[in-house]
PDB file of C-alpha atoms and ligand atoms in Angstrom:
ATOM      1  CA  MET X   3      42.324  63.664  56.084  1.00  0.00           C
ATOM      2  CA  GLU X   4      41.952  63.125  59.811  1.00  0.00           C
ATOM      3  CA  ARG X   5      43.974  60.717  61.820  1.00  0.00           C
ATOM      4  CA  ARG X   6      40.870  59.278  63.387  1.00  0.00           C
ATOM      5  CA  ASP X   7      39.914  57.947  59.989  1.00  0.00           C
ATOM      6  CA  PHE X   8      41.370  54.586  59.248  1.00  0.00           C
ATOM      7  CA  PHE X   9      44.265  54.493  56.854  1.00  0.00           C
ATOM      8  CA  LYS X  10      44.401  51.588  54.526  1.00  0.00           C
ATOM      9  CA  LEU X  11      47.894  50.794  53.483  1.00  0.00           C
ATOM     10  CA  VAL X  12      48.049  48.506  50.499  1.00  0.00           C
ATOM     11  CA  THR X  13      51.336  46.876  49.673  1.00  0.00           C
ATOM     12  CA  SER X  14      52.478  46.027  46.182  1.00  0.00           C
ATOM     13  CA  SER X  15      52.000  42.362  47.027  1.00  0.00           C
ATOM     14  CA  ALA X  16      48.291  43.159  47.328  1.00  0.00           C
ATOM     15  CA  ALA X  17      48.151  42.401  51.063  1.00  0.00           C
ATOM     16  CA  VAL X  18      45.799  44.966  52.562  1.00  0.00           C
ATOM     17  CA  VAL X  19      46.409  46.385  55.987  1.00  0.00           C
ATOM     18  CA  ALA X  20      43.693  48.494  57.571  1.00  0.00           C
ATOM     19  CA  ILE X  21      45.252  50.542  60.308  1.00  0.00           C
ATOM     20  CA  SER X  22      43.502  52.333  63.090  1.00  0.00           C
ATOM     21  CA  PRO X  23      45.208  55.705  63.538  1.00  0.00           C
ATOM     22  CA  SER X  24      45.472  54.958  67.234  1.00  0.00           C
ATOM     23  CA  LEU X  25      47.847  52.185  66.238  1.00  0.00           C
ATOM     24  CA  ILE X  26      50.145  54.420  64.247  1.00  0.00           C
ATOM     25  CA  THR X  27      53.087  53.984  66.529  1.00  0.00           C
ATOM     26  CA  THR X  28      56.820  53.939  66.254  1.00  0.00           C
ATOM     27  CA  ARG X  29      56.652  50.171  65.892  1.00  0.00           C
ATOM     28  CA  LEU X  30      54.259  50.411  62.998  1.00  0.00           C
ATOM     29  CA  GLN X  31      56.322  53.044  61.253  1.00  0.00           C
ATOM     30  CA  ALA X  32      59.220  50.646  61.212  1.00  0.00           C
ATOM     31  CA  HIS X  33      57.155  48.542  58.830  1.00  0.00           C
ATOM     32  CA  ASP X  34      55.333  51.194  56.882  1.00  0.00           C
ATOM     33  CA  GLY X  35      57.385  54.305  57.509  1.00  0.00           C
ATOM     34  CA  ARG X  36      57.588  55.225  53.864  1.00  0.00           C
ATOM     35  CA  LEU X  37      53.814  55.481  53.666  1.00  0.00           C
ATOM     36  CA  TYR X  38      52.983  57.170  56.945  1.00  0.00           C
ATOM     37  CA  GLU X  39      55.321  58.886  59.346  1.00  0.00           C
ATOM     38  CA  SER X  40      54.210  60.723  62.418  1.00  0.00           C
ATOM     39  CA  TYR X  41      56.035  63.913  63.350  1.00  0.00           C
ATOM     40  CA  GLU X  42      55.626  66.467  66.107  1.00  0.00           C
ATOM     41  CA  LYS X  43      52.043  67.488  66.744  1.00  0.00           C
ATOM     42  CA  VAL X  44      52.113  71.117  65.690  1.00  0.00           C
ATOM     43  CA  GLN X  45      49.353  73.681  66.016  1.00  0.00           C
ATOM     44  CA  LEU X  46      48.694  75.852  62.989  1.00  0.00           C
ATOM     45  CA  LEU X  47      48.684  79.576  63.723  1.00  0.00           C
ATOM     46  CA  ASP X  48      47.465  82.503  61.685  1.00  0.00           C
ATOM     47  CA  LYS X  49      49.841  85.251  60.565  1.00  0.00           C
ATOM     48  CA  ASP X  50      49.286  87.144  63.829  1.00  0.00           C
ATOM     49  CA  GLY X  51      50.313  84.139  65.893  1.00  0.00           C
ATOM     50  CA  ASN X  52      46.811  83.165  67.039  1.00  0.00           C
ATOM     51  CA  PRO X  53      45.422  79.646  66.595  1.00  0.00           C
ATOM     52  CA  LEU X  54      44.233  79.330  63.019  1.00  0.00           C
ATOM     53  CA  LYS X  55      40.501  78.671  62.815  1.00  0.00           C
ATOM     54  CA  ALA X  56      39.558  76.224  60.109  1.00  0.00           C
ATOM     55  CA  SER X  57      36.492  78.290  59.284  1.00  0.00           C
ATOM     56  CA  ASN X  58      38.709  81.311  58.539  1.00  0.00           C
ATOM     57  CA  ILE X  59      40.677  79.601  55.801  1.00  0.00           C
ATOM     58  CA  VAL X  60      39.686  81.362  52.614  1.00  0.00           C
ATOM     59  CA  ASN X  61      38.301  79.149  49.890  1.00  0.00           C
ATOM     60  CA  GLU X  62      40.892  78.412  47.154  1.00  0.00           C
ATOM     61  CA  GLU X  63      43.567  80.681  48.646  1.00  0.00           C
ATOM     62  CA  ASN X  64      47.144  79.371  48.498  1.00  0.00           C
ATOM     63  CA  TYR X  65      48.613  79.154  52.026  1.00  0.00           C
ATOM     64  CA  ILE X  66      52.056  78.006  53.119  1.00  0.00           C
ATOM     65  CA  PHE X  67      53.471  76.769  56.414  1.00  0.00           C
ATOM     66  CA  ASN X  68      56.653  74.934  57.247  1.00  0.00           C
ATOM     67  CA  TYR X  69      56.270  71.341  58.359  1.00  0.00           C
ATOM     68  CA  PRO X  70      57.517  68.825  59.396  1.00  0.00           C
ATOM     69  CA  PHE X  71      60.939  70.481  59.197  1.00  0.00           C
ATOM     70  CA  VAL X  72      61.841  74.146  59.565  1.00  0.00           C
ATOM     71  CA  GLY X  73      62.972  74.267  55.927  1.00  0.00           C
ATOM     72  CA  THR X  74      60.224  72.205  54.257  1.00  0.00           C
ATOM     73  CA  PRO X  75      57.252  74.136  52.861  1.00  0.00           C
ATOM     74  CA  ALA X  76      53.756  72.680  52.953  1.00  0.00           C
ATOM     75  CA  MET X  77      50.669  74.063  51.255  1.00  0.00           C
ATOM     76  CA  LEU X  78      47.284  74.437  52.895  1.00  0.00           C
ATOM     77  CA  LEU X  79      44.097  74.738  50.856  1.00  0.00           C
ATOM     78  CA  ASN X  80      40.377  74.980  51.467  1.00  0.00           C
ATOM     79  CA  LEU X  81      38.889  73.422  48.353  1.00  0.00           C
ATOM     80  CA  PRO X  82      35.487  74.029  46.789  1.00  0.00           C
ATOM     81  CA  GLU X  83      34.777  70.309  46.574  1.00  0.00           C
ATOM     82  CA  THR X  84      35.880  66.925  47.850  1.00  0.00           C
ATOM     83  CA  CYS X  85      36.744  63.647  46.211  1.00  0.00           C
ATOM     84  CA  LYS X  86      33.571  61.597  46.064  1.00  0.00           C
ATOM     85  CA  GLU X  87      35.161  58.513  47.573  1.00  0.00           C
ATOM     86  CA  PRO X  88      38.510  57.227  48.871  1.00  0.00           C
ATOM     87  CA  VAL X  89      41.149  56.979  46.184  1.00  0.00           C
ATOM     88  CA  THR X  90      44.068  54.585  45.937  1.00  0.00           C
ATOM     89  CA  LEU X  91      47.328  56.367  45.206  1.00  0.00           C
ATOM     90  CA  LYS X  92      50.621  54.913  44.124  1.00  0.00           C
ATOM     91  CA  SER X  93      54.235  55.877  44.703  1.00  0.00           C
ATOM     92  CA  SER X  94      56.743  55.681  41.851  1.00  0.00           C
ATOM     93  CA  GLU X  95      57.919  52.419  43.380  1.00  0.00           C
ATOM     94  CA  GLY X  96      54.459  50.889  43.193  1.00  0.00           C
ATOM     95  CA  GLU X  97      53.483  51.155  46.862  1.00  0.00           C
ATOM     96  CA  GLU X  98      49.818  51.923  47.227  1.00  0.00           C
ATOM     97  CA  TYR X  99      47.968  53.819  49.916  1.00  0.00           C
ATOM     98  CA  VAL X 100      44.473  55.190  50.275  1.00  0.00           C
ATOM     99  CA  TRP X 101      43.507  58.835  50.514  1.00  0.00           C
ATOM    100  CA  ASN X 102      40.212  59.184  52.352  1.00  0.00           C
ATOM    101  CA  GLU X 103      39.258  62.839  52.590  1.00  0.00           C
ATOM    102  CA  GLY X 104      40.235  66.309  53.747  1.00  0.00           C
ATOM    103  CA  THR X 105      39.488  67.746  57.148  1.00  0.00           C
ATOM    104  CA  GLY X 106      37.340  70.538  58.625  1.00  0.00           C
ATOM    105  CA  SER X 107      33.559  70.608  58.866  1.00  0.00           C
ATOM    106  CA  LYS X 108      33.134  70.068  55.116  1.00  0.00           C
ATOM    107  CA  LYS X 109      36.224  67.871  54.692  1.00  0.00           C
ATOM    108  CA  THR X 110      37.571  70.374  52.184  1.00  0.00           C
ATOM    109  CA  ILE X 111      40.758  71.411  54.000  1.00  0.00           C
ATOM    110  CA  VAL X 112      43.882  69.662  52.742  1.00  0.00           C
ATOM    111  CA  ALA X 113      47.626  70.077  53.158  1.00  0.00           C
ATOM    112  CA  TYR X 114      50.479  68.738  51.065  1.00  0.00           C
ATOM    113  CA  ALA X 115      54.236  68.887  50.984  1.00  0.00           C
ATOM    114  CA  ALA X 116      54.947  71.790  48.626  1.00  0.00           C
ATOM    115  CA  ILE X 117      57.804  69.939  46.957  1.00  0.00           C
ATOM    116  CA  CYS X 118      57.114  68.685  43.449  1.00  0.00           C
ATOM    117  CA  THR X 119      57.709  64.972  43.145  1.00  0.00           C
ATOM    118  CA  HIS X 120      59.286  65.401  39.709  1.00  0.00           C
ATOM    119  CA  SER X 121      62.361  67.584  40.271  1.00  0.00           C
ATOM    120  CA  LEU X 122      61.693  69.078  43.697  1.00  0.00           C
ATOM    121  CA  THR X 123      60.396  72.498  42.654  1.00  0.00           C
ATOM    122  CA  HIS X 124      59.112  74.304  45.735  1.00  0.00           C
ATOM    123  CA  PRO X 125      58.259  77.806  46.907  1.00  0.00           C
ATOM    124  CA  ASN X 126      61.071  79.882  48.360  1.00  0.00           C
ATOM    125  CA  LYS X 127      61.261  83.516  49.358  1.00  0.00           C
ATOM    126  CA  SER X 128      62.036  84.672  45.818  1.00  0.00           C
ATOM    127  CA  GLU X 129      59.573  82.722  43.703  1.00  0.00           C
ATOM    128  CA  SER X 130      57.136  79.867  43.502  1.00  0.00           C
ATOM    129  CA  PHE X 131      56.532  77.733  40.431  1.00  0.00           C
ATOM    130  CA  LEU X 132      54.250  75.457  42.476  1.00  0.00           C
ATOM    131  CA  SER X 133      50.746  76.623  43.410  1.00  0.00           C
ATOM    132  CA  TYR X 134      47.061  75.833  43.317  1.00  0.00           C
ATOM    133  CA  MET X 135      45.090  77.082  40.327  1.00  0.00           C
ATOM    134  CA  LYS X 136      41.487  78.018  41.136  1.00  0.00           C
ATOM    135  CA  LYS X 137      38.348  76.616  39.577  1.00  0.00           C
ATOM    136  CA  GLY X 138      37.780  78.381  36.288  1.00  0.00           C
ATOM    137  CA  GLY X 139      41.512  79.030  35.822  1.00  0.00           C
ATOM    138  CA  LYS X 140      43.558  77.714  32.940  1.00  0.00           C
ATOM    139  CA  THR X 141      46.896  75.954  32.890  1.00  0.00           C
ATOM    140  CA  MET X 142      49.101  74.573  30.146  1.00  0.00           C
ATOM    141  CA  ALA X 143      49.621  71.472  32.277  1.00  0.00           C
ATOM    142  CA  CYS X 144      46.154  69.970  31.725  1.00  0.00           C
ATOM    143  CA  GLN X 145      42.545  70.664  30.781  1.00  0.00           C
ATOM    144  CA  GLN X 146      41.360  70.462  34.383  1.00  0.00           C
ATOM    145  CA  ASP X 147      40.923  73.391  36.777  1.00  0.00           C
ATOM    146  CA  GLY X 148      41.175  73.357  40.563  1.00  0.00           C
ATOM    147  CA  VAL X 149      44.562  71.640  40.410  1.00  0.00           C
ATOM    148  CA  ILE X 150      48.003  72.155  41.894  1.00  0.00           C
ATOM    149  CA  VAL X 151      50.332  73.100  39.046  1.00  0.00           C
ATOM    150  CA  CYS X 152      54.097  72.797  38.947  1.00  0.00           C
ATOM    151  CA  SER X 153      55.072  75.186  36.199  1.00  0.00           C
ATOM    152  CA  SER X 154      58.673  74.001  36.055  1.00  0.00           C
ATOM    153  CA  HIS X 155      57.777  71.156  33.675  1.00  0.00           C
ATOM    154  CA  LEU X 156      53.968  71.336  33.765  1.00  0.00           C
ATOM    155  CA  SER X 157      52.953  68.613  36.160  1.00  0.00           C
ATOM    156  CA  ALA X 158      49.484  68.777  37.733  1.00  0.00           C
ATOM    157  CA  PHE X 159      48.135  67.243  40.927  1.00  0.00           C
ATOM    158  CA  GLU X 160      44.523  66.855  41.993  1.00  0.00           C
ATOM    159  CA  PRO X 161      44.285  68.233  45.548  1.00  0.00           C
ATOM    160  CA  LYS X 162      40.770  67.021  46.295  1.00  0.00           C
ATOM    161  CA  CYS X 163      41.948  63.452  45.679  1.00  0.00           C
ATOM    162  CA  GLY X 164      45.149  63.232  47.701  1.00  0.00           C
ATOM    163  CA  ALA X 165      47.229  65.334  45.256  1.00  0.00           C
ATOM    164  CA  LYS X 166      47.217  62.528  42.754  1.00  0.00           C
ATOM    165  CA  ASN X 167      49.564  63.194  39.832  1.00  0.00           C
ATOM    166  CA  ILE X 168      47.309  63.676  36.805  1.00  0.00           C
ATOM    167  CA  ALA X 169      49.541  65.303  34.178  1.00  0.00           C
ATOM    168  CA  GLY X 170      53.175  65.956  33.317  1.00  0.00           C
ATOM    169  CA  PRO X 171      56.363  64.171  34.269  1.00  0.00           C
ATOM    170  CA  ALA X 172      55.675  63.784  38.030  1.00  0.00           C
ATOM    171  CA  ASP X 173      55.241  60.063  38.598  1.00  0.00           C
ATOM    172  CA  GLN X 174      53.766  60.100  42.082  1.00  0.00           C
ATOM    173  CA  PRO X 175      51.428  62.251  44.207  1.00  0.00           C
ATOM    174  CA  LEU X 176      52.547  65.025  46.506  1.00  0.00           C
ATOM    175  CA  ALA X 177      52.897  63.688  50.044  1.00  0.00           C
ATOM    176  CA  ALA X 178      49.923  64.630  52.228  1.00  0.00           C
ATOM    177  CA  ILE X 179      50.357  66.449  55.521  1.00  0.00           C
ATOM    178  CA  VAL X 180      47.941  64.775  57.925  1.00  0.00           C
ATOM    179  CA  LEU X 181      45.833  67.286  59.847  1.00  0.00           C
ATOM    180  CA  GLU X 182      43.676  66.929  62.926  1.00  0.00           C
ATOM    181  CA  HIS X 183      40.692  69.227  63.342  1.00  0.00           C
ATOM    182  CA  ASP X 184      39.633  70.012  66.892  1.00  0.00           C
ATOM    183  CA  THR X 185      35.930  70.548  66.439  1.00  0.00           C
ATOM    184  CA  ALA X 186      35.508  72.050  69.923  1.00  0.00           C
ATOM    185  CA  ASN X 187      37.527  75.144  69.058  1.00  0.00           C
ATOM    186  CA  ASP X 188      37.876  74.803  65.285  1.00  0.00           C
ATOM    187  CA  THR X 189      41.676  74.613  65.381  1.00  0.00           C
ATOM    188  CA  LEU X 190      44.070  72.524  63.308  1.00  0.00           C
ATOM    189  CA  HIS X 191      47.172  70.500  64.098  1.00  0.00           C
ATOM    190  CA  ALA X 192      49.607  68.837  61.705  1.00  0.00           C
ATOM    191  CA  VAL X 193      50.604  65.398  62.967  1.00  0.00           C
ATOM    192  CA  GLY X 194      52.363  63.493  60.208  1.00  0.00           C
ATOM    193  CA  VAL X 195      53.035  62.815  56.548  1.00  0.00           C
ATOM    194  CA  LEU X 196      51.212  60.253  54.424  1.00  0.00           C
ATOM    195  CA  GLY X 197      52.586  59.078  51.105  1.00  0.00           C
ATOM    196  CA  PRO X 198      55.999  59.119  49.475  1.00  0.00           C
ATOM    197  CA  ASP X 199      57.837  62.250  50.539  1.00  0.00           C
ATOM    198  CA  LYS X 200      60.928  63.749  48.912  1.00  0.00           C
ATOM    199  CA  TYR X 201      62.522  65.290  51.987  1.00  0.00           C
ATOM    200  CA  HIS X 202      65.752  63.336  51.764  1.00  0.00           C
ATOM    201  CA  ASP X 203      66.364  64.358  48.145  1.00  0.00           C
ATOM    202  CA  TYR X 204      65.283  67.913  48.881  1.00  0.00           C
ATOM    203  CA  PHE X 205      67.777  68.453  51.681  1.00  0.00           C
ATOM    204  CA  LYS X 206      70.503  66.910  49.568  1.00  0.00           C
ATOM    205  CA  ALA X 207      69.763  69.034  46.506  1.00  0.00           C
ATOM    206  CA  PHE X 208      69.381  72.508  47.985  1.00  0.00           C
ATOM    207  CA  ARG X 209      72.335  73.031  50.286  1.00  0.00           C
ATOM    208  CA  THR X 210      72.965  76.590  49.078  1.00  0.00           C
ATOM    209  CA  GLU X 211      69.330  77.554  49.427  1.00  0.00           C
ATOM    210  CA  MET X 212      69.196  76.021  52.924  1.00  0.00           C
ATOM    211  CA  LYS X 213      72.060  78.257  53.913  1.00  0.00           C
ATOM    212  CA  LYS X 214      70.532  81.366  52.364  1.00  0.00           C
ATOM    213  CA  GLU X 215      66.992  80.876  53.649  1.00  0.00           C
ATOM    214  CA  TRP X 216      67.445  79.001  56.927  1.00  0.00           C
ATOM    215  CA  GLY X 217      71.031  79.593  57.988  1.00  0.00           C
ATOM    216  CA  GLY X 218      72.260  76.140  57.006  1.00  0.00           C
ATOM    217  CA  LYS X 219      71.100  72.607  56.374  1.00  0.00           C
ATOM    218  CA  ARG X 220      71.205  71.628  60.023  1.00  0.00           C
ATOM    219  CA  LYS X 221      68.840  74.421  60.981  1.00  0.00           C
ATOM    220  CA  ALA X 222      66.561  73.687  58.028  1.00  0.00           C
ATOM    221  CA  LYS X 223      66.377  70.016  59.043  1.00  0.00           C
ATOM    222  CA  LYS X 224      65.217  70.765  62.577  1.00  0.00           C
ATOM    223  CA  LYS X 225      61.764  69.431  63.258  1.00  0.00           C
ATOM    224  CA  VAL X 226      59.059  72.021  63.740  1.00  0.00           C
ATOM    225  CA  THR X 227      57.715  71.823  67.286  1.00  0.00           C
ATOM    226  CA  ASP X 228      54.664  73.300  69.001  1.00  0.00           C
ATOM    227  CA  SER X 229      53.360  75.576  66.267  1.00  0.00           C
ATOM    228  CA  ALA X 230      53.707  76.675  62.668  1.00  0.00           C
ATOM    229  CA  LYS X 231      52.597  79.961  61.197  1.00  0.00           C
ATOM    230  CA  VAL X 232      50.387  79.818  58.133  1.00  0.00           C
ATOM    231  CA  VAL X 233      50.692  82.657  55.632  1.00  0.00           C
ATOM    232  CA  LYS X 234      49.383  83.310  52.163  1.00  0.00           C
ATOM    233  CA  LEU X 235      51.718  82.136  49.433  1.00  0.00           C
ATOM    234  CA  SER X 236      51.680  85.694  48.076  1.00  0.00           C
ATOM    235  CA  GLU X 237      53.183  86.849  51.398  1.00  0.00           C
ATOM    236  CA  TYR X 238      55.683  83.994  51.584  1.00  0.00           C
ATOM    237  CA  THR X 239      57.218  84.517  48.168  1.00  0.00           C
ATOM    238  CA  LYS X 240      57.894  87.531  45.946  1.00  0.00           C
ATOM    239  CA  GLU X 241      56.597  86.037  42.715  1.00  0.00           C
ATOM    240  CA  ILE X 242      54.117  83.299  41.882  1.00  0.00           C
ATOM    241  CA  ILE X 243      54.705  81.851  38.433  1.00  0.00           C
ATOM    242  CA  GLN X 244      51.948  79.735  36.932  1.00  0.00           C
ATOM    243  CA  TYR X 245      51.623  78.561  33.328  1.00  0.00           C
TER     244      TYR X 245
HETATM  245  S1  FES U  25      59.797  69.916  39.020  1.00  0.00           S
HETATM  246 FE1  FES U  25      57.652  69.933  38.970  1.00  0.00          FE
HETATM  247  S2  FES U  25      57.170  69.272  36.989  1.00  0.00           S
HETATM  248 FE2  FES U  25      59.315  69.162  37.041  1.00  0.00          FE
END
């Protein structure tokens, strides 16, 4: 999804607000901060530290980068297909928002917070129970392929449609990382988070892990600035577990 597309934020009282991305300001966040929050504009880099080219993102490969905080993993995917039309998504509290599309020349590049909205399963350096399962793959979570699977309790999310929760105990989508694609040089920037995120609960729940992986909660909670390195999930974690 690109910021230049209009976001439609739909409240539970059915009032519809169509928001031009240029109007996504601090003032606006005060009203709708739980649905869209802008963070530092961060350039995505490849594993060698060069600007990541959107056209070099391998189809259906699982990639990870840390955004918007040093200790929060996000997944990046180049999907084989897109959602046919905008989809209305709903948080567990009933707030609705609209997912429009991915980014890149074919609108197939998407990014999501890699923190399961059920019980916060996420990739760390030892293992990952959360990952994308390719087209043609099989999962115990659902009959569908091309989905993000959380193998902790078998939730599935549909990445081409805003990571909508489609199976298992997760009761809301994964939060989307909003990307901007610079068509002039084919580079990508992360600029914000759309949808209900679980960052607060995550930082509260994993104090020991924060210390082990990031040197403490305070360091893990630092906002990522300037750039974020994107690596394959298989290089980020020792073991990928998928049922
Ligand atoms: S933590 Fe992901 S399904 Fe339970």
